[in-house]
CSV table of C-alpha atoms and ligand atoms in Angstrom, one decimal:
chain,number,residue,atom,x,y,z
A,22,UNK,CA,-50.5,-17.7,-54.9
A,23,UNK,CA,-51.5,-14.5,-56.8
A,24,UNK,CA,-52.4,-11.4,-54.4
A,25,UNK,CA,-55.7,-11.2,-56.2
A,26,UNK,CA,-56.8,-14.9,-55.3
A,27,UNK,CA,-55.3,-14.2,-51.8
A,28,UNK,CA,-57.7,-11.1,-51.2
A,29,UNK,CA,-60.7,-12.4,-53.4
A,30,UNK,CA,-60.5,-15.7,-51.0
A,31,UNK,CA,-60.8,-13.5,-48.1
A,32,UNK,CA,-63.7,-11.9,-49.2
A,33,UNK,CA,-65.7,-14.1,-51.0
A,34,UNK,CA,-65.0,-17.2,-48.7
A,35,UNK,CA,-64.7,-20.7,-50.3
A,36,UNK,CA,-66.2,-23.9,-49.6
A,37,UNK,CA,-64.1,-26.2,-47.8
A,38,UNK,CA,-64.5,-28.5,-44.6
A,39,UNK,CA,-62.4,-26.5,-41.7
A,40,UNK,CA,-62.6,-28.5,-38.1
A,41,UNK,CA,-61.2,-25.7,-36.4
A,42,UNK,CA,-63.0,-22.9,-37.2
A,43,UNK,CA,-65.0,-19.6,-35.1
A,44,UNK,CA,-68.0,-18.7,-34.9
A,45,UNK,CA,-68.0,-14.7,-33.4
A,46,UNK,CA,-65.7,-13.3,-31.2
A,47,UNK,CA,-63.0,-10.4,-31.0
A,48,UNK,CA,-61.2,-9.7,-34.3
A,49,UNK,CA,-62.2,-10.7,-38.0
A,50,UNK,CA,-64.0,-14.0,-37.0
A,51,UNK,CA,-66.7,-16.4,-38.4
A,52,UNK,CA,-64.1,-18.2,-40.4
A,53,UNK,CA,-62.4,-21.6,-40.8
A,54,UNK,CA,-58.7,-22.3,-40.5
A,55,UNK,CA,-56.8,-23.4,-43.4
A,56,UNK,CA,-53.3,-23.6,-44.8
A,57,UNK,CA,-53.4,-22.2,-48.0
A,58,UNK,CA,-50.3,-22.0,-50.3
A,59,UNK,CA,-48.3,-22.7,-47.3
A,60,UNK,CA,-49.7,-20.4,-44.7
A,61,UNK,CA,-51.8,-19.8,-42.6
A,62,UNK,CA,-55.2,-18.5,-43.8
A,63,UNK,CA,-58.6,-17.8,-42.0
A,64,UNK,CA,-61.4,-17.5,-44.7
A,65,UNK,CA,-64.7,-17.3,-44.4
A,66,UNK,CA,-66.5,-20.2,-44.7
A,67,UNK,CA,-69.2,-19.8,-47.5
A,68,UNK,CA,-71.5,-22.1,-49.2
A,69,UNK,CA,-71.5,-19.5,-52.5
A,70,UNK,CA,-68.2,-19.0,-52.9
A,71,UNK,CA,-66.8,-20.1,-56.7
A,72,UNK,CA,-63.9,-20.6,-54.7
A,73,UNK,CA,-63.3,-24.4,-53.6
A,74,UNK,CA,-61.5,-26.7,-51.6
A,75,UNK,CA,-60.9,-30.1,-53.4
A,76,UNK,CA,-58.4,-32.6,-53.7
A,77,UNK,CA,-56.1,-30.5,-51.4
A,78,UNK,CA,-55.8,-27.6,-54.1
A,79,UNK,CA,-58.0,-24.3,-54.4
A,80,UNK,CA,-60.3,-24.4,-57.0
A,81,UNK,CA,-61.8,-21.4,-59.0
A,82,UNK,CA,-65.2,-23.0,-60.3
A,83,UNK,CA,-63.6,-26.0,-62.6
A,84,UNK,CA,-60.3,-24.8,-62.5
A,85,UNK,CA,-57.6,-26.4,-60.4
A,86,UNK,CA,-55.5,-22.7,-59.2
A,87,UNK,CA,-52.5,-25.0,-58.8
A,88,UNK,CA,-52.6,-23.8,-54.9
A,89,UNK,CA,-52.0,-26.4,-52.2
A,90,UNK,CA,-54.8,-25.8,-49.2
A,91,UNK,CA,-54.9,-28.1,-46.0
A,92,UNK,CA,-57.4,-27.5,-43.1
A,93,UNK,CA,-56.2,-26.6,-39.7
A,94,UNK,CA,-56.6,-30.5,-38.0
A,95,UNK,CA,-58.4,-29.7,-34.2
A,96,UNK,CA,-55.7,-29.9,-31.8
A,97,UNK,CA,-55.5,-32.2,-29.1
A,98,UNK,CA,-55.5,-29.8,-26.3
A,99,UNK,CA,-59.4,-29.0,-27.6
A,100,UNK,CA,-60.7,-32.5,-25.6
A,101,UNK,CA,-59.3,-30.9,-22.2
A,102,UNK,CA,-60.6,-29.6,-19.4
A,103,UNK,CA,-59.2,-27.5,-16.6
A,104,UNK,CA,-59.5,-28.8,-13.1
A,105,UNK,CA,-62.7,-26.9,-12.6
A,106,UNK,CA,-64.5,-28.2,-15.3
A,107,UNK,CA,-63.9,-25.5,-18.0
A,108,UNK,CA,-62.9,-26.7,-21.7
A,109,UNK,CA,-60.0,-25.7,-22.9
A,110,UNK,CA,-61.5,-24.8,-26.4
A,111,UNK,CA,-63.3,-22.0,-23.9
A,112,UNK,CA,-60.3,-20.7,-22.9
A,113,UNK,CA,-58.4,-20.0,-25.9
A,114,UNK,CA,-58.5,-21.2,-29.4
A,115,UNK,CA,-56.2,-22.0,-32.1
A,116,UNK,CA,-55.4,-19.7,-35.1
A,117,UNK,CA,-54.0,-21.1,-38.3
A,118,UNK,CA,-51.9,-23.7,-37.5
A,119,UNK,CA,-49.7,-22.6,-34.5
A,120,UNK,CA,-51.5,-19.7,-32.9
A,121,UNK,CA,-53.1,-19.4,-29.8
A,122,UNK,CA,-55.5,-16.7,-29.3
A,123,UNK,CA,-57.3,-15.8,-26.2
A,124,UNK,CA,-59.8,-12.7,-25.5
A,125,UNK,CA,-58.8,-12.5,-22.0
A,126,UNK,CA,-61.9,-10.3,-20.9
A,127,UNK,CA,-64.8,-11.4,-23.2
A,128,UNK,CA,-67.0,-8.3,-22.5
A,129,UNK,CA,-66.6,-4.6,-23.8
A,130,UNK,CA,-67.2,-1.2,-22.0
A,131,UNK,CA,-68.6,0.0,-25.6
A,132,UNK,CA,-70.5,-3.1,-26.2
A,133,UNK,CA,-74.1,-1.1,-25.6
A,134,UNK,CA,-75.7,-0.4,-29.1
A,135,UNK,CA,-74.9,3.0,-29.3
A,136,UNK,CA,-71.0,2.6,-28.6
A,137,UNK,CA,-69.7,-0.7,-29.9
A,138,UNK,CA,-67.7,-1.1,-32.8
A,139,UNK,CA,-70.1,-2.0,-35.6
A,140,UNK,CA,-68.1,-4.9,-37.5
A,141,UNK,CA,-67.4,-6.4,-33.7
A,142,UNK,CA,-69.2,-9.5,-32.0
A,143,UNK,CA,-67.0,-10.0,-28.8
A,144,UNK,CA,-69.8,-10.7,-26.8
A,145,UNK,CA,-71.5,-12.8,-29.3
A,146,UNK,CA,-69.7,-16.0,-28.4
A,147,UNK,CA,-70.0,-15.4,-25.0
A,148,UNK,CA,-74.0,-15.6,-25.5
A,149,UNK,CA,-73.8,-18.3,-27.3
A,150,UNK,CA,-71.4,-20.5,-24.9
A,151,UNK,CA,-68.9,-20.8,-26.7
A,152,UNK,CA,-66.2,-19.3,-24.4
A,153,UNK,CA,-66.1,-17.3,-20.0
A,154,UNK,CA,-66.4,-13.9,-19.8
A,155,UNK,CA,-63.2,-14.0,-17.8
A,156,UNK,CA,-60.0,-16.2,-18.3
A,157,UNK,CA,-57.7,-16.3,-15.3
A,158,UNK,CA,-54.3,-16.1,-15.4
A,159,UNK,CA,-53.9,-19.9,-13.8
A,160,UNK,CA,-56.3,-21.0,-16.7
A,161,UNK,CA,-54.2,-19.6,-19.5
A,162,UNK,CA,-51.0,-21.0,-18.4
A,163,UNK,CA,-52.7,-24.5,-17.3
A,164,UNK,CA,-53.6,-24.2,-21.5
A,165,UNK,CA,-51.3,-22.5,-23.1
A,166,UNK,CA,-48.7,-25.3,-21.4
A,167,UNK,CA,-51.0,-28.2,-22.9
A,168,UNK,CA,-51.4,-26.1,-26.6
A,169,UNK,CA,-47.4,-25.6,-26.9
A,170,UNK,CA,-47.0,-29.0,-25.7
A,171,UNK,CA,-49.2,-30.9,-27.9
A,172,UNK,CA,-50.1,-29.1,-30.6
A,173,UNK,CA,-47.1,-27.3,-31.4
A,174,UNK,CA,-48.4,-23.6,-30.7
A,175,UNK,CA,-45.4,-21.1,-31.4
A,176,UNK,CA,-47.2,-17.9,-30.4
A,177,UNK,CA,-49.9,-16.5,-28.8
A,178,UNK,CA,-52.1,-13.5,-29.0
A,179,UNK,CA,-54.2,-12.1,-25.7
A,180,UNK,CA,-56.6,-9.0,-26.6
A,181,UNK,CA,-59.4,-8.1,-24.3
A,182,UNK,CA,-62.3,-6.1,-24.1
A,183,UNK,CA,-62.5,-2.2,-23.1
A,184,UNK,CA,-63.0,-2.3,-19.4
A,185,UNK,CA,-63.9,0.4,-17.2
A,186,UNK,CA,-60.2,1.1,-15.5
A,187,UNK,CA,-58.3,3.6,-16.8
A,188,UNK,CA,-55.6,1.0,-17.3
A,189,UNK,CA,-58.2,0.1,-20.1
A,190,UNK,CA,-57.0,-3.9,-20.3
A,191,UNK,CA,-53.5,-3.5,-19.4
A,192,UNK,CA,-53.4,-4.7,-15.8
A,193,UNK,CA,-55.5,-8.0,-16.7
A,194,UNK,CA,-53.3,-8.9,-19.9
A,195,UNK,CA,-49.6,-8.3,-17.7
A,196,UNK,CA,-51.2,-10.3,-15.2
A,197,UNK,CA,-51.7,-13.0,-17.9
A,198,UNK,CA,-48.9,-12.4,-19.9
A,199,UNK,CA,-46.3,-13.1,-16.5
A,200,UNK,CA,-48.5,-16.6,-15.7
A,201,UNK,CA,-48.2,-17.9,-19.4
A,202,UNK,CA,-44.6,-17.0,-19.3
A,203,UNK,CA,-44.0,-19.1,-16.2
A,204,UNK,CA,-45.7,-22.0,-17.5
A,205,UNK,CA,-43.8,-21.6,-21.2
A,206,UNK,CA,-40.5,-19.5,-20.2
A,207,UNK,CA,-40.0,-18.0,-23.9
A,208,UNK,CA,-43.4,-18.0,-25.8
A,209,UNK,CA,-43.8,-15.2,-27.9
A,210,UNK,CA,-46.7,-13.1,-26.6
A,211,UNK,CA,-48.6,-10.1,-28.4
A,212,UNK,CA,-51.1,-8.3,-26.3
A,213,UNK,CA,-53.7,-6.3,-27.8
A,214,UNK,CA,-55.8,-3.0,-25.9
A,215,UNK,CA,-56.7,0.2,-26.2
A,216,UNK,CA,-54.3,3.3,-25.9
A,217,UNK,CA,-54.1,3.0,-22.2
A,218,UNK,CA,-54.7,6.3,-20.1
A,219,UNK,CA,-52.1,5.9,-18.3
A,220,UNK,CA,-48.8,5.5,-20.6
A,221,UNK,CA,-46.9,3.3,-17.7
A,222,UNK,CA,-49.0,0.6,-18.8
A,223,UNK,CA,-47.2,-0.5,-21.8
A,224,UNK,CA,-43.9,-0.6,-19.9
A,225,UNK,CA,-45.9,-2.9,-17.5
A,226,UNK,CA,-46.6,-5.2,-20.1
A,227,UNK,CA,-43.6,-5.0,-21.9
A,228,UNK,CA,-41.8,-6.3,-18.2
A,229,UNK,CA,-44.2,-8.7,-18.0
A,230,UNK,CA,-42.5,-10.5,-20.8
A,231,UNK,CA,-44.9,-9.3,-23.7
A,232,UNK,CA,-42.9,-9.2,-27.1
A,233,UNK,CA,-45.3,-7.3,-29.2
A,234,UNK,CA,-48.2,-5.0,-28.9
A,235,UNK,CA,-50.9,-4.3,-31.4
A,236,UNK,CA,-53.1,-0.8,-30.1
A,237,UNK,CA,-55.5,-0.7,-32.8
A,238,UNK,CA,-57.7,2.2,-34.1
A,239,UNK,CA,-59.6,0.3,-37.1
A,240,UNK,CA,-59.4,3.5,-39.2
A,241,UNK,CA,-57.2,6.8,-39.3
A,242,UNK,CA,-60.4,8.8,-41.2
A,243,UNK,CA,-62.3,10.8,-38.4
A,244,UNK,CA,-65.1,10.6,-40.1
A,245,UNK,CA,-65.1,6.9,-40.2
A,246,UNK,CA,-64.3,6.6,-36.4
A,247,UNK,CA,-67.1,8.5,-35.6
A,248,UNK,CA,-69.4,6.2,-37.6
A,249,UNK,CA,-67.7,2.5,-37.3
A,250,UNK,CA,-66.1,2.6,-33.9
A,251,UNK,CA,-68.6,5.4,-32.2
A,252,UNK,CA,-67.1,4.3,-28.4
A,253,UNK,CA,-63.7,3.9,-29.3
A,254,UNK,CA,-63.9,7.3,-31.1
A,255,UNK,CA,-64.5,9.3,-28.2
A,256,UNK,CA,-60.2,8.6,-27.8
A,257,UNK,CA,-58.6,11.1,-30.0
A,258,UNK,CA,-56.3,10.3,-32.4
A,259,UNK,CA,-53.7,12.3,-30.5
A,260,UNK,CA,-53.8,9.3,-27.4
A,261,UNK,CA,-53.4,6.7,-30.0
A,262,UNK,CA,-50.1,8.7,-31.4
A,263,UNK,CA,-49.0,8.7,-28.1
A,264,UNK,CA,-49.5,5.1,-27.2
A,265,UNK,CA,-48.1,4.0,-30.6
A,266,UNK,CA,-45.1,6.1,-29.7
A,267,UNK,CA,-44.4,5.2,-26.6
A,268,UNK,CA,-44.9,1.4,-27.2
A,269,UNK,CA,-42.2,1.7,-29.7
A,270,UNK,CA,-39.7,3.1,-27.6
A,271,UNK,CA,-40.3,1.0,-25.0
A,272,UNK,CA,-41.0,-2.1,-27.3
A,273,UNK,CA,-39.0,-1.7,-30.3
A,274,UNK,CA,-39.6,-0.3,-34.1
A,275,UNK,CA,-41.9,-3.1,-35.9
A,276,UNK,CA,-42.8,-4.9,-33.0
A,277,UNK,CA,-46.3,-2.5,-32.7
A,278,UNK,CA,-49.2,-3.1,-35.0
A,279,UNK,CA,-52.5,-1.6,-35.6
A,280,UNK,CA,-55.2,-3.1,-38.0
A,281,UNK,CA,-56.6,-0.7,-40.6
A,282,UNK,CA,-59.4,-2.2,-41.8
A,283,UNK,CA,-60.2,-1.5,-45.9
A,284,UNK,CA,-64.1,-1.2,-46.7
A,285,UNK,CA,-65.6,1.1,-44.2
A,286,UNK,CA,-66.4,4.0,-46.7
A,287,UNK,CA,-62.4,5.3,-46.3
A,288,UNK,CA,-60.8,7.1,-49.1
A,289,UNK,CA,-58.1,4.4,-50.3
A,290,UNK,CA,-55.4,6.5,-51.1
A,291,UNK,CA,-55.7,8.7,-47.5
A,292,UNK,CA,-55.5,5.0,-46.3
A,293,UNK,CA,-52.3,4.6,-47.8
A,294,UNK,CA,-50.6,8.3,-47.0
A,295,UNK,CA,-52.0,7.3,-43.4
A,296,UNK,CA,-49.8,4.0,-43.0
A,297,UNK,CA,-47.0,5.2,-44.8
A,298,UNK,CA,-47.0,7.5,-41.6
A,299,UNK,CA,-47.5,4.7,-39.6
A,300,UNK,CA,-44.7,2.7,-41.2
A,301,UNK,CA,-42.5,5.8,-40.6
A,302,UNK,CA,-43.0,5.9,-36.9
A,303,UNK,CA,-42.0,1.7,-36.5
A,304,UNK,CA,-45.8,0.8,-36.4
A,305,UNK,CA,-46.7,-1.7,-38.6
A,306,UNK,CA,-50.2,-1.3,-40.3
A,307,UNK,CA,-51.7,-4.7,-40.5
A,308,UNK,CA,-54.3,-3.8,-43.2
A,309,UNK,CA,-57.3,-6.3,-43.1
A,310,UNK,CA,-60.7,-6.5,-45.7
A,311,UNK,CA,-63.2,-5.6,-43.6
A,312,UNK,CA,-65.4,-8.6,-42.8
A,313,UNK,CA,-69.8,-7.8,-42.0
A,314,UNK,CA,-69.9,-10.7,-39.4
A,315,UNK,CA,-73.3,-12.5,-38.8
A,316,UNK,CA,-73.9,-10.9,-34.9
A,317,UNK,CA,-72.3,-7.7,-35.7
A,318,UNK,CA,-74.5,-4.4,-36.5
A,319,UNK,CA,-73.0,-3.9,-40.0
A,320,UNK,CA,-74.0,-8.0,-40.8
A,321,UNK,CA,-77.4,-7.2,-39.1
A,322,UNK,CA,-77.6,-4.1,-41.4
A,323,UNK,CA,-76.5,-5.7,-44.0
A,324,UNK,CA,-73.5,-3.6,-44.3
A,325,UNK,CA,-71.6,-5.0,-47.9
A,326,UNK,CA,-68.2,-6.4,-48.6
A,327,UNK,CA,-65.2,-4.1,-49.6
A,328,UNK,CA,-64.4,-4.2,-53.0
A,329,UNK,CA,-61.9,-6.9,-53.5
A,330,UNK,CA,-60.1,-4.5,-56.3
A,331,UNK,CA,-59.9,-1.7,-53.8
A,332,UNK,CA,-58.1,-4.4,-50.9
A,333,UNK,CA,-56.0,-5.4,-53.9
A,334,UNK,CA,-54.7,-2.0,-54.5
A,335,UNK,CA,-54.3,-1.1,-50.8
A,336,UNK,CA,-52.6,-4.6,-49.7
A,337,UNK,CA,-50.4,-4.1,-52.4
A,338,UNK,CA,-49.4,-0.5,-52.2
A,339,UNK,CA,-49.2,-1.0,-48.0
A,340,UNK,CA,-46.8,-3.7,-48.7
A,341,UNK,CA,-44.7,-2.4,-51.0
A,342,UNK,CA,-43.7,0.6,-48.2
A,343,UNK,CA,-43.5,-1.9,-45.3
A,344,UNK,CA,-40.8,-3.7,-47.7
A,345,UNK,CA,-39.2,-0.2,-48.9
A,346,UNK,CA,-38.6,-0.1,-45.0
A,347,UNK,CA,-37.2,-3.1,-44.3
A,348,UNK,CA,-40.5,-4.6,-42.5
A,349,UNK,CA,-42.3,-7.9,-42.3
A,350,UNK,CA,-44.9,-9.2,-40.1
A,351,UNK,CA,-42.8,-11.7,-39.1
A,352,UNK,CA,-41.0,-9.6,-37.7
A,353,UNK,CA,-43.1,-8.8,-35.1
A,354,UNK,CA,-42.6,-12.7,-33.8
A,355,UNK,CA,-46.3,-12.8,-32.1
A,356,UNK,CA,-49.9,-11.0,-33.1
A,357,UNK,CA,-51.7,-10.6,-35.8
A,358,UNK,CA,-49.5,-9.1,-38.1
A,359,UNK,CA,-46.8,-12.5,-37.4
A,360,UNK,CA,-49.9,-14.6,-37.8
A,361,UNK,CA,-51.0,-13.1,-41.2
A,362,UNK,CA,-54.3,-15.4,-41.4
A,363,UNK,CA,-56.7,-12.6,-41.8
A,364,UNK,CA,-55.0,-10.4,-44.2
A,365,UNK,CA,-53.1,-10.8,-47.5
A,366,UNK,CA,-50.2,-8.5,-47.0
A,367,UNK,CA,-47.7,-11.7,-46.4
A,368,UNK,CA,-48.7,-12.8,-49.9
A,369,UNK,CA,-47.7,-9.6,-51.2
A,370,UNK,CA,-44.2,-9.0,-49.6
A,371,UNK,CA,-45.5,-7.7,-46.3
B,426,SF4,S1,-54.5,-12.6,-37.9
B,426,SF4,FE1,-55.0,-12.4,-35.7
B,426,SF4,S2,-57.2,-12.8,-35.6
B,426,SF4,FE2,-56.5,-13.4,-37.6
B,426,SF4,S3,-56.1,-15.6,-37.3
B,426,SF4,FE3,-54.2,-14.6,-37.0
B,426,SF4,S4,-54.0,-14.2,-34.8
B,426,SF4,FE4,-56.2,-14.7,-35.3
């Protein structure tokens, strides 16, 4: 599959019937969950596209694109239900076909209108039902267990929301992370939070039995923080270089992420100089198309899709340097950047 499908697909959606799909939440969400060319992909899911699902192939209009595309089947552990009454599916949810995502706190510090992140809708689906503000550890074990069992899950990514602590996450996800790991000695585990205030923290989680951690800052342009991510701005970029340094000492080179998100008004080519620094310090930038979710202020302003030229050009210029040094997502063996669904940097040698 061509780079260029790969990154137009993200943008522009296709039409396709995807049972496991989301609806808001953290990350790049409002998508469905499909195995396209071979891997996982999760694409919007839009009535307009001129890209379709048929026949198992992706087609371009009446064109057959000669690329194989399955949706993600729901997974059994979907029709269960803890032993006080809570669905799995509102616990954590599947990503692609062998991921298992949680947001382990559902709400956000910076979720008030004048700090949240304007492309995020964490607490959308928690309006809507469609997941508990709080997973306990007990909960995530009792369905992580059930999701490795039965549906094959092979790794598993826990993010949260901001809260208030100065631990910023970090004590909630080790917590987690050491009951999932009793229940599934050996599943790979990426955590997810803010720079923590307290550097201790990421050797916390890293003793917990976390193999990866992804601390992400969005964008690397000032200007942009200030704008996009007004809450989160107010950490400086100099707490990020410290948490992104001391998570790889204490994690490993290539097992820290970060997304850098492509369409928020960013100079392309800073982008680029700014994870080729990344890539030079062991952190590997998972760079994903900006997505204006329905529930998020940018969809509500009606904020418009990235170019899907300009995420060519960046996807493929970012992967070239993680290849130059010797880095795949893979690599990192749990997260987002292992997963690869939301981005099309595996397509292009990353
Ligand atoms: S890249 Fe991250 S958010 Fe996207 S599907 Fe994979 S695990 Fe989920």
């Amino acid at each position: 599959m061509s780079v260029g499908t790969r990154v137009d697909v993200a943008i522009m959606g296709v039409r396709a019937d995807a049972p496991v799909r989301r609806a808001g939440g953290a990350g790049p969400s409002d998508d469905g969950h499909l195995i396209m060319g071979g891997a996982g992909a999760a694409i919007p899911l839009n009535p307009d596209s001129p890209y379709i699902v048929r026949d198992g192939s992706l087609w371009l209009g009446e064109t057959d694109l000669g690329v194989p595309v399955q949706a993600v089947r729901r997974p059994r552990f979907y029709d269960l239900v803890t032993a006080d009454g809570v669905p799995y599916e509102k616990i954590a949810k599947l990503h692609g076909a062998d991921v298992l995502a949680t947001t382990v706190v559902q709400t956000c510090v910076r979720y008030g209108e004048a700090d949240r992140c304007r492309f995020c809708t964490i607490e959308e689906s928690l309006r809507a039902g469609a997941t508990v503000a709080a997973k306990t550890p007990a909960q995530l074990a009792e369905v992580a267990e059930a999701a490795v069992r039965l549906d094959g899950v092979r790794q598993m990514v826990m993010t949260t929301g901001t809260t208030s602590g100065p631990d910023r996450g970090a004590r909630v996800l080790a917590r987690s992370v050491r009951a999932v790991l009793e229940a599934v000695p050996g599943l790979p585990v990426q955590v997810q939070c803010e720079p923590p205030a307290d550097l201790s923290w990421i050797t916390t989680l890293k003793e917990a039995g976390a193999t990866a951690i992804g601390i992400h800052i969005e964008s690397l342009d000032e200007r942009v923080r200030g704008r996009w991510t007004p809450g989160k701005a107010a950490v400086p970029r100099a707490a990020y270089d410290a948490a992104w340094d001391e998570a790889v000492r204490v994690f490993g080179r290539n097992r820290v992420s970060t997304y850098l998100l492509v369409g928020l008004g960013e100079d392309p080519g800073e982008l680029v100089e700014g994870a080729a620094e990344l890539i030079g310090r062991g952190v590997y930038p998972f760079v994903v198309p900006f997505r204006p979710m329905k529930g998020s202020l940018a969809g509500r302003d009606g904020a418009p899709a990235p170019s899907p030229r300009v995420v060519r050009e960046v996807t493929e210029q970012v992967a070239a340097l993680l290849r130059a040094a010797g880095m795949t997502g893979a690599d990192q063996r749990a997260g987002c950047a292992a997963c690869g669904a939301c981005a099309a940097l595996a397509v292009a040698g990353g």
